[in-house]
Short mmCIF file of N, CA and C in Angstrom, two decimals:
data_model
loop_
_atom_site.label_atom_id
_atom_site.label_comp_id
_atom_site.label_asym_id
_atom_site.label_seq_id
_atom_site.Cartn_x
_atom_site.Cartn_y
_atom_site.Cartn_z
N VAL A 233 162.06 -3.34 156.01
CA VAL A 233 163.21 -3.19 155.15
C VAL A 233 163.80 -4.56 154.83
N GLY A 234 163.87 -5.45 155.82
CA GLY A 234 164.48 -6.76 155.63
C GLY A 234 163.80 -7.59 154.56
N ARG A 235 162.47 -7.67 154.63
CA ARG A 235 161.73 -8.46 153.63
C ARG A 235 161.90 -7.87 152.24
N GLU A 236 161.87 -6.55 152.16
CA GLU A 236 162.01 -5.87 150.87
C GLU A 236 163.38 -6.15 150.26
N LEU A 237 164.42 -6.08 151.09
CA LEU A 237 165.77 -6.35 150.60
C LEU A 237 165.94 -7.81 150.20
N THR A 238 165.38 -8.70 151.00
CA THR A 238 165.50 -10.12 150.70
C THR A 238 164.82 -10.45 149.38
N ALA A 239 163.63 -9.95 149.19
CA ALA A 239 162.89 -10.23 147.95
C ALA A 239 163.63 -9.68 146.74
N ALA A 240 164.12 -8.45 146.86
CA ALA A 240 164.82 -7.84 145.73
C ALA A 240 166.13 -8.56 145.44
N ALA A 241 166.84 -8.93 146.50
CA ALA A 241 168.11 -9.63 146.29
C ALA A 241 167.88 -11.03 145.75
N ALA A 242 166.83 -11.70 146.19
CA ALA A 242 166.54 -13.06 145.72
C ALA A 242 166.24 -13.07 144.23
N GLU A 243 165.61 -12.01 143.75
CA GLU A 243 165.30 -11.93 142.33
C GLU A 243 166.57 -11.82 141.48
N ARG A 244 167.64 -11.33 142.07
CA ARG A 244 168.83 -11.01 141.30
C ARG A 244 170.02 -11.91 141.58
N ARG A 245 169.88 -12.89 142.44
CA ARG A 245 171.03 -13.73 142.76
C ARG A 245 170.61 -15.18 142.93
N SER A 246 171.59 -16.06 142.80
CA SER A 246 171.32 -17.47 143.02
C SER A 246 172.33 -18.06 144.00
N TRP A 247 173.01 -17.21 144.76
CA TRP A 247 173.98 -17.68 145.74
C TRP A 247 173.85 -16.84 147.00
N SER A 248 174.45 -17.30 148.10
CA SER A 248 174.35 -16.55 149.34
C SER A 248 175.64 -15.79 149.61
N ALA A 249 175.51 -14.70 150.28
CA ALA A 249 176.64 -13.82 150.54
C ALA A 249 177.45 -14.30 151.74
N PRO A 250 178.72 -13.92 151.81
CA PRO A 250 179.57 -14.32 152.93
C PRO A 250 179.35 -13.44 154.16
N VAL A 251 178.17 -13.53 154.76
CA VAL A 251 177.83 -12.70 155.91
C VAL A 251 178.76 -12.99 157.08
N ALA A 252 179.31 -14.20 157.12
CA ALA A 252 180.22 -14.56 158.21
C ALA A 252 181.48 -13.69 158.21
N ASN A 253 181.83 -13.09 157.08
CA ASN A 253 183.01 -12.23 156.99
C ASN A 253 182.75 -10.81 157.45
N VAL A 254 181.56 -10.52 157.91
CA VAL A 254 181.18 -9.19 158.35
C VAL A 254 181.18 -9.16 159.87
N SER A 255 181.88 -8.20 160.45
CA SER A 255 181.94 -8.12 161.92
C SER A 255 180.57 -7.75 162.49
N GLN A 256 180.37 -8.12 163.73
CA GLN A 256 179.12 -7.79 164.41
C GLN A 256 178.94 -6.28 164.48
N CYS A 257 180.02 -5.56 164.66
CA CYS A 257 179.96 -4.09 164.71
C CYS A 257 179.44 -3.53 163.38
N GLU A 258 179.97 -4.03 162.26
CA GLU A 258 179.50 -3.59 160.94
C GLU A 258 178.01 -3.85 160.79
N LYS A 259 177.60 -5.04 161.19
CA LYS A 259 176.18 -5.42 161.05
C LYS A 259 175.29 -4.49 161.84
N GLU A 260 175.69 -4.22 163.09
CA GLU A 260 174.86 -3.37 163.95
C GLU A 260 174.82 -1.93 163.46
N LEU A 261 175.96 -1.41 163.01
CA LEU A 261 175.99 -0.04 162.48
C LEU A 261 175.16 0.05 161.19
N LEU A 262 175.28 -0.96 160.34
CA LEU A 262 174.52 -0.95 159.09
C LEU A 262 173.02 -1.01 159.37
N ARG A 263 172.62 -1.84 160.30
CA ARG A 263 171.20 -1.93 160.63
C ARG A 263 170.68 -0.58 161.12
N LEU A 264 171.44 0.10 161.97
CA LEU A 264 171.00 1.41 162.46
C LEU A 264 170.92 2.42 161.32
N VAL A 265 171.91 2.43 160.44
CA VAL A 265 171.91 3.36 159.31
C VAL A 265 170.69 3.11 158.42
N LEU A 266 170.34 1.86 158.24
CA LEU A 266 169.19 1.52 157.39
C LEU A 266 167.86 1.86 158.05
N GLU A 267 167.77 1.64 159.36
CA GLU A 267 166.47 1.72 160.03
C GLU A 267 166.21 3.00 160.80
N ASN A 268 167.20 3.86 160.95
CA ASN A 268 166.99 5.09 161.70
C ASN A 268 167.31 6.30 160.82
N PRO A 269 166.29 6.84 160.15
CA PRO A 269 166.54 7.96 159.23
C PRO A 269 167.05 9.22 159.92
N GLU A 270 166.77 9.38 161.19
CA GLU A 270 167.24 10.56 161.91
C GLU A 270 168.75 10.47 162.17
N ALA A 271 169.22 9.28 162.51
CA ALA A 271 170.63 9.10 162.86
C ALA A 271 171.51 8.88 161.62
N ARG A 272 170.92 8.45 160.52
CA ARG A 272 171.67 8.05 159.32
C ARG A 272 172.72 9.07 158.85
N PRO A 273 172.35 10.33 158.59
CA PRO A 273 173.35 11.26 158.04
C PRO A 273 174.57 11.47 158.95
N GLY A 274 174.33 11.61 160.24
CA GLY A 274 175.43 11.83 161.17
C GLY A 274 176.36 10.63 161.26
N LEU A 275 175.78 9.44 161.28
CA LEU A 275 176.60 8.23 161.35
C LEU A 275 177.41 8.04 160.08
N LEU A 276 176.78 8.21 158.94
CA LEU A 276 177.50 8.05 157.68
C LEU A 276 178.62 9.08 157.55
N ARG A 277 178.35 10.29 157.99
CA ARG A 277 179.37 11.35 157.95
C ARG A 277 180.54 11.00 158.87
N ALA A 278 180.24 10.54 160.09
CA ALA A 278 181.30 10.19 161.04
C ALA A 278 182.14 9.02 160.53
N LEU A 279 181.50 8.04 159.93
CA LEU A 279 182.24 6.90 159.38
C LEU A 279 183.12 7.32 158.20
N ALA A 280 182.60 8.18 157.35
CA ALA A 280 183.35 8.64 156.17
C ALA A 280 184.52 9.53 156.58
N GLU A 281 184.30 10.43 157.53
CA GLU A 281 185.36 11.35 157.97
C GLU A 281 186.56 10.59 158.52
N ALA A 282 186.29 9.51 159.23
CA ALA A 282 187.38 8.73 159.82
C ALA A 282 187.87 7.62 158.89
N ASP A 283 187.23 7.49 157.73
CA ASP A 283 187.58 6.45 156.76
C ASP A 283 187.59 5.08 157.42
N LEU A 284 186.55 4.80 158.18
CA LEU A 284 186.49 3.57 158.96
C LEU A 284 186.01 2.36 158.17
N CYS A 285 185.20 2.55 157.16
CA CYS A 285 184.62 1.38 156.47
C CYS A 285 185.35 0.97 155.21
N ALA A 286 186.41 1.63 154.87
CA ALA A 286 187.09 1.35 153.60
C ALA A 286 187.51 -0.11 153.47
N GLU A 287 187.92 -0.74 154.56
CA GLU A 287 188.38 -2.12 154.49
C GLU A 287 187.32 -3.14 154.92
N TRP A 288 186.15 -2.66 155.28
CA TRP A 288 185.10 -3.57 155.72
C TRP A 288 184.49 -4.31 154.54
N THR A 289 184.02 -5.51 154.79
CA THR A 289 183.30 -6.26 153.77
C THR A 289 182.07 -5.48 153.32
N SER A 290 181.42 -4.82 154.26
CA SER A 290 180.22 -4.04 153.96
C SER A 290 180.53 -2.60 153.57
N GLY A 291 181.79 -2.26 153.45
CA GLY A 291 182.20 -0.89 153.12
C GLY A 291 181.53 -0.31 151.89
N PRO A 292 181.42 -1.07 150.78
CA PRO A 292 180.75 -0.52 149.60
C PRO A 292 179.27 -0.17 149.85
N ILE A 293 178.64 -0.88 150.76
CA ILE A 293 177.24 -0.57 151.08
C ILE A 293 177.17 0.76 151.82
N PHE A 294 178.05 0.94 152.81
CA PHE A 294 178.09 2.22 153.53
C PHE A 294 178.43 3.36 152.57
N ALA A 295 179.39 3.14 151.67
CA ALA A 295 179.78 4.18 150.71
C ALA A 295 178.60 4.55 149.81
N THR A 296 177.85 3.57 149.36
CA THR A 296 176.68 3.82 148.50
C THR A 296 175.62 4.60 149.26
N LEU A 297 175.38 4.22 150.51
CA LEU A 297 174.41 4.95 151.32
C LEU A 297 174.85 6.40 151.51
N GLY A 298 176.15 6.62 151.72
CA GLY A 298 176.67 7.97 151.87
C GLY A 298 176.49 8.81 150.63
N LYS A 299 176.64 8.19 149.47
CA LYS A 299 176.49 8.91 148.20
C LYS A 299 175.03 9.24 147.90
N MET A 300 174.10 8.57 148.56
CA MET A 300 172.69 8.84 148.31
C MET A 300 172.27 10.18 148.91
N ASP A 301 173.07 10.74 149.80
CA ASP A 301 172.87 12.08 150.34
C ASP A 301 171.45 12.30 150.87
N LEU A 302 171.03 11.41 151.77
CA LEU A 302 169.70 11.52 152.36
C LEU A 302 169.74 12.47 153.56
N ALA A 303 168.76 13.31 153.67
CA ALA A 303 168.65 14.24 154.80
C ALA A 303 168.14 13.49 156.02
N ALA A 304 168.40 14.05 157.19
CA ALA A 304 167.91 13.46 158.43
C ALA A 304 166.39 13.34 158.36
N GLY A 305 165.89 12.17 158.68
CA GLY A 305 164.46 11.93 158.66
C GLY A 305 163.92 11.47 157.32
N GLU A 306 164.70 11.60 156.26
CA GLU A 306 164.25 11.20 154.93
C GLU A 306 164.25 9.68 154.81
N ALA A 307 163.16 9.14 154.31
CA ALA A 307 163.03 7.69 154.16
C ALA A 307 164.03 7.16 153.15
N LEU A 308 164.51 5.98 153.43
CA LEU A 308 165.45 5.32 152.52
C LEU A 308 164.66 4.68 151.38
N ASP A 309 165.05 4.98 150.15
CA ASP A 309 164.46 4.35 148.98
C ASP A 309 165.23 3.05 148.75
N THR A 310 164.67 1.95 149.25
CA THR A 310 165.35 0.66 149.19
C THR A 310 165.64 0.24 147.76
N LYS A 311 164.70 0.47 146.86
CA LYS A 311 164.90 0.10 145.46
C LYS A 311 166.07 0.89 144.87
N ALA A 312 166.16 2.18 145.16
CA ALA A 312 167.26 3.00 144.65
C ALA A 312 168.59 2.51 145.22
N LEU A 313 168.60 2.12 146.49
CA LEU A 313 169.83 1.58 147.09
C LEU A 313 170.24 0.29 146.38
N LEU A 314 169.30 -0.63 146.22
CA LEU A 314 169.61 -1.91 145.58
C LEU A 314 170.07 -1.73 144.14
N ASP A 315 169.49 -0.78 143.45
CA ASP A 315 169.89 -0.53 142.06
C ASP A 315 171.34 -0.05 141.97
N ARG A 316 171.84 0.58 143.03
CA ARG A 316 173.20 1.12 143.02
C ARG A 316 174.25 0.10 143.48
N LEU A 317 173.78 -1.02 144.03
CA LEU A 317 174.70 -2.03 144.54
C LEU A 317 174.95 -3.13 143.51
N GLU A 318 176.12 -3.71 143.58
CA GLU A 318 176.45 -4.88 142.77
C GLU A 318 175.66 -6.08 143.32
N PRO A 319 175.46 -7.11 142.52
CA PRO A 319 174.71 -8.28 142.99
C PRO A 319 175.26 -8.88 144.29
N ALA A 320 176.56 -9.00 144.42
CA ALA A 320 177.14 -9.56 145.64
C ALA A 320 176.85 -8.67 146.85
N GLN A 321 176.87 -7.35 146.64
CA GLN A 321 176.58 -6.43 147.73
C GLN A 321 175.10 -6.50 148.13
N ARG A 322 174.23 -6.67 147.14
CA ARG A 322 172.79 -6.82 147.44
C ARG A 322 172.57 -8.06 148.29
N ALA A 323 173.21 -9.15 147.91
CA ALA A 323 173.04 -10.40 148.65
C ALA A 323 173.61 -10.26 150.06
N LEU A 324 174.74 -9.60 150.18
CA LEU A 324 175.34 -9.37 151.49
C LEU A 324 174.41 -8.54 152.36
N LEU A 325 173.87 -7.48 151.81
CA LEU A 325 172.94 -6.62 152.54
C LEU A 325 171.73 -7.41 153.00
N ALA A 326 171.15 -8.20 152.13
CA ALA A 326 169.98 -9.01 152.50
C ALA A 326 170.34 -9.99 153.62
N GLY A 327 171.52 -10.59 153.52
CA GLY A 327 171.95 -11.52 154.56
C GLY A 327 172.12 -10.85 155.91
N ILE A 328 172.65 -9.64 155.90
CA ILE A 328 172.87 -8.91 157.15
C ILE A 328 171.55 -8.49 157.79
N VAL A 329 170.67 -7.90 157.02
CA VAL A 329 169.43 -7.37 157.61
C VAL A 329 168.48 -8.47 158.07
N ASN A 330 168.66 -9.66 157.57
CA ASN A 330 167.78 -10.76 157.97
C ASN A 330 168.33 -11.60 159.10
N GLN A 331 169.48 -11.25 159.62
CA GLN A 331 170.02 -11.97 160.77
C GLN A 331 169.33 -11.48 162.04
N GLU A 332 168.78 -12.41 162.78
CA GLU A 332 168.07 -12.04 164.01
C GLU A 332 169.04 -11.65 165.12
N THR A 333 170.31 -11.98 164.98
CA THR A 333 171.29 -11.69 166.03
C THR A 333 171.85 -10.27 165.93
N VAL A 334 171.37 -9.48 164.98
CA VAL A 334 171.88 -8.13 164.81
C VAL A 334 171.00 -7.18 165.62
N GLU A 335 171.59 -6.64 166.68
CA GLU A 335 170.90 -5.73 167.58
C GLU A 335 170.69 -4.36 166.92
N LEU A 336 169.57 -3.73 167.23
CA LEU A 336 169.36 -2.35 166.77
C LEU A 336 169.93 -1.43 167.85
N LEU A 337 171.00 -0.75 167.50
CA LEU A 337 171.70 0.14 168.43
C LEU A 337 170.97 1.45 168.61
N SER A 338 171.27 2.10 169.71
CA SER A 338 170.85 3.49 169.87
C SER A 338 171.88 4.33 169.14
N PRO A 339 171.51 5.51 168.66
CA PRO A 339 172.50 6.38 168.01
C PRO A 339 173.68 6.72 168.93
N GLU A 340 173.42 6.86 170.22
CA GLU A 340 174.49 7.17 171.17
C GLU A 340 175.50 6.03 171.24
N LYS A 341 175.00 4.80 171.31
CA LYS A 341 175.89 3.65 171.37
C LYS A 341 176.67 3.53 170.06
N ALA A 342 176.04 3.81 168.95
CA ALA A 342 176.71 3.75 167.65
C ALA A 342 177.85 4.77 167.58
N HIS A 343 177.62 5.96 168.09
CA HIS A 343 178.69 6.96 168.08
C HIS A 343 179.83 6.53 169.02
N GLY A 344 179.49 5.82 170.10
CA GLY A 344 180.52 5.25 170.97
C GLY A 344 181.35 4.22 170.21
N TYR A 345 180.68 3.38 169.41
CA TYR A 345 181.39 2.41 168.58
C TYR A 345 182.34 3.13 167.62
N ILE A 346 181.86 4.19 167.01
CA ILE A 346 182.68 4.91 166.04
C ILE A 346 183.92 5.50 166.72
N GLU A 347 183.75 6.05 167.91
CA GLU A 347 184.91 6.59 168.65
C GLU A 347 185.89 5.48 168.97
N GLU A 348 185.37 4.32 169.37
CA GLU A 348 186.23 3.17 169.68
C GLU A 348 186.96 2.70 168.41
N LEU A 349 186.26 2.67 167.29
CA LEU A 349 186.89 2.29 166.02
C LEU A 349 187.99 3.27 165.63
N ARG A 350 187.75 4.55 165.84
CA ARG A 350 188.79 5.56 165.57
C ARG A 350 190.02 5.31 166.44
N ARG A 351 189.77 5.03 167.71
CA ARG A 351 190.88 4.77 168.64
C ARG A 351 191.67 3.55 168.18
N PHE A 352 190.98 2.49 167.80
CA PHE A 352 191.66 1.29 167.30
C PHE A 352 192.47 1.59 166.05
N GLN A 353 191.88 2.36 165.17
CA GLN A 353 192.56 2.73 163.93
C GLN A 353 193.87 3.46 164.24
N GLN A 354 193.82 4.40 165.17
CA GLN A 354 195.01 5.15 165.55
C GLN A 354 196.06 4.24 166.20
N LEU A 355 195.60 3.32 167.04
CA LEU A 355 196.53 2.39 167.68
C LEU A 355 197.19 1.47 166.66
N ARG A 356 196.41 0.97 165.70
CA ARG A 356 196.98 0.11 164.66
C ARG A 356 198.01 0.86 163.81
N ARG A 357 197.71 2.11 163.50
CA ARG A 357 198.66 2.92 162.73
C ARG A 357 199.95 3.14 163.52
N ARG A 358 199.80 3.45 164.81
CA ARG A 358 200.96 3.67 165.65
C ARG A 358 201.81 2.39 165.76
N ARG A 359 201.13 1.24 165.89
CA ARG A 359 201.84 -0.03 165.96
C ARG A 359 202.63 -0.29 164.68
N GLU A 360 202.00 -0.01 163.52
CA GLU A 360 202.69 -0.21 162.25
C GLU A 360 203.89 0.73 162.11
N GLU A 361 203.76 1.97 162.59
CA GLU A 361 204.89 2.91 162.57
C GLU A 361 206.04 2.38 163.41
N LYS A 362 205.72 1.85 164.58
CA LYS A 362 206.75 1.31 165.48
C LYS A 362 207.41 0.08 164.85
N ARG A 363 206.62 -0.76 164.20
CA ARG A 363 207.19 -1.93 163.54
C ARG A 363 208.13 -1.53 162.41
N ARG A 364 207.73 -0.51 161.64
CA ARG A 364 208.61 -0.02 160.57
C ARG A 364 209.89 0.57 161.16
N GLU A 365 209.73 1.31 162.26
CA GLU A 365 210.89 1.90 162.93
C GLU A 365 211.84 0.80 163.40
N MET A 366 211.29 -0.27 163.94
CA MET A 366 212.11 -1.37 164.42
C MET A 366 212.82 -2.06 163.24
N ALA A 367 212.08 -2.28 162.16
CA ALA A 367 212.67 -2.94 160.99
C ALA A 367 213.77 -2.07 160.38
N ALA A 368 213.58 -0.78 160.36
CA ALA A 368 214.56 0.13 159.78
C ALA A 368 215.82 0.23 160.65
N SER A 369 215.67 -0.03 161.94
CA SER A 369 216.81 0.06 162.85
C SER A 369 217.82 -1.06 162.63
N GLY A 370 217.34 -2.18 162.14
CA GLY A 370 218.25 -3.31 161.91
C GLY A 370 218.70 -3.93 163.22
N ALA A 371 219.78 -4.68 163.15
CA ALA A 371 220.31 -5.35 164.34
C ALA A 371 221.08 -4.35 165.19
N ALA A 372 220.98 -4.53 166.49
CA ALA A 372 221.68 -3.63 167.42
C ALA A 372 223.15 -4.03 167.50
N SER A 373 224.01 -3.06 167.32
CA SER A 373 225.44 -3.33 167.43
C SER A 373 226.07 -2.67 168.66
N THR A 374 225.28 -1.84 169.34
CA THR A 374 225.76 -1.19 170.56
C THR A 374 224.70 -1.33 171.64
N PRO A 375 225.09 -1.18 172.89
CA PRO A 375 224.09 -1.24 173.96
C PRO A 375 223.00 -0.17 173.81
N ALA A 376 223.35 1.00 173.33
CA ALA A 376 222.38 2.09 173.14
C ALA A 376 221.34 1.69 172.08
N GLN A 377 221.82 1.06 171.01
CA GLN A 377 220.88 0.61 169.97
C GLN A 377 219.99 -0.51 170.49
N ALA A 378 220.56 -1.40 171.27
CA ALA A 378 219.77 -2.50 171.85
C ALA A 378 218.69 -1.94 172.78
N LEU A 379 219.05 -0.92 173.55
CA LEU A 379 218.07 -0.29 174.44
C LEU A 379 216.96 0.38 173.65
N ALA A 380 217.34 1.05 172.56
CA ALA A 380 216.34 1.71 171.71
C ALA A 380 215.39 0.68 171.10
N LEU A 381 215.93 -0.44 170.64
CA LEU A 381 215.07 -1.50 170.07
C LEU A 381 214.17 -2.11 171.14
N ALA A 382 214.69 -2.26 172.35
CA ALA A 382 213.88 -2.80 173.45
C ALA A 382 212.73 -1.86 173.78
N ARG A 383 212.99 -0.56 173.74
CA ARG A 383 211.92 0.42 174.00
C ARG A 383 210.83 0.34 172.93
N ILE A 384 211.26 0.21 171.69
CA ILE A 384 210.29 0.10 170.59
C ILE A 384 209.46 -1.18 170.76
N ALA A 385 210.13 -2.29 171.08
CA ALA A 385 209.43 -3.56 171.29
C ALA A 385 208.43 -3.44 172.43
N PHE A 386 208.82 -2.75 173.50
CA PHE A 386 207.93 -2.55 174.64
C PHE A 386 206.71 -1.71 174.24
N GLU A 387 206.94 -0.66 173.45
CA GLU A 387 205.83 0.17 172.98
C GLU A 387 204.85 -0.64 172.13
N ILE A 388 205.38 -1.50 171.28
CA ILE A 388 204.53 -2.35 170.45
C ILE A 388 203.70 -3.28 171.34
N LYS A 389 204.34 -3.83 172.36
CA LYS A 389 203.63 -4.72 173.28
C LYS A 389 202.52 -3.97 174.02
N GLU A 390 202.79 -2.73 174.43
CA GLU A 390 201.76 -1.92 175.11
C GLU A 390 200.58 -1.62 174.18
N ILE A 391 200.88 -1.31 172.93
CA ILE A 391 199.82 -1.04 171.95
C ILE A 391 198.98 -2.29 171.73
N ASP A 392 199.64 -3.44 171.60
CA ASP A 392 198.91 -4.70 171.43
C ASP A 392 197.99 -4.96 172.63
N ALA A 393 198.47 -4.67 173.83
CA ALA A 393 197.64 -4.86 175.03
C ALA A 393 196.41 -3.96 174.98
N GLN A 394 196.58 -2.73 174.52
CA GLN A 394 195.43 -1.81 174.40
C GLN A 394 194.44 -2.32 173.36
N LEU A 395 194.96 -2.85 172.27
CA LEU A 395 194.08 -3.36 171.22
C LEU A 395 193.32 -4.61 171.67
N ASN A 396 193.90 -5.37 172.57
CA ASN A 396 193.27 -6.61 173.03
C ASN A 396 192.48 -6.45 174.32
N ALA A 397 192.48 -5.26 174.89
CA ALA A 397 191.76 -4.99 176.13
C ALA A 397 190.25 -5.00 175.88
N PRO A 398 189.46 -5.23 176.92
CA PRO A 398 188.00 -5.14 176.76
C PRO A 398 187.61 -3.75 176.24
N HIS A 399 186.58 -3.74 175.41
CA HIS A 399 186.15 -2.49 174.80
C HIS A 399 184.65 -2.53 174.52
N LEU A 400 184.16 -1.44 173.98
CA LEU A 400 182.72 -1.31 173.70
C LEU A 400 182.21 -2.17 172.54
N LEU A 401 183.08 -2.44 171.58
CA LEU A 401 182.63 -3.07 170.36
C LEU A 401 182.18 -4.51 170.60
N PRO A 402 181.14 -4.91 169.91
CA PRO A 402 180.65 -6.28 170.07
C PRO A 402 181.61 -7.26 169.42
N ARG A 403 181.69 -8.42 169.99
CA ARG A 403 182.49 -9.48 169.38
C ARG A 403 181.51 -10.56 168.93
N GLU A 404 181.90 -11.31 167.93
CA GLU A 404 181.03 -12.38 167.43
C GLU A 404 180.67 -13.30 168.58
N GLY A 405 179.40 -13.65 168.64
CA GLY A 405 178.92 -14.59 169.65
C GLY A 405 178.66 -13.96 171.00
N SER A 406 178.84 -12.64 171.15
CA SER A 406 178.58 -12.03 172.45
C SER A 406 177.34 -11.18 172.42
#
């Protein structure tokens, strides 16, 4: 798949994609989706249901793969995929699949990543809600208001600690 994508992308571009802007998790999930036809439909469905790739650099590639509606075990038509991608997305895809540092995950590990991503998404949303709540509260004018703001600040700190704790997802360079 890698050589095929590289050749097709090279024919259509004269610049390199910003692969450095793609997380290791995105790269590993994308590689599994591309190379494991049995796991592909379930992974794409799980990612779409949780709306996990919408903000990813590689999100349009995942969205395009999802729209191709391939059945489990069905071979990926690389040419059809490339035809549906914009030139920058083709170049990004070629850059990702040709990186030797991208591990091929097991489907089980990939689903673990997706669960972890969902958890992070929920924590980030909760943190933003607490920040909005704190901003809406304004300055404390009574001890009760000060205590309420302190509780919100503590909750935000706890959420940040959870987001920064060790987790399953790969980090760049690890």
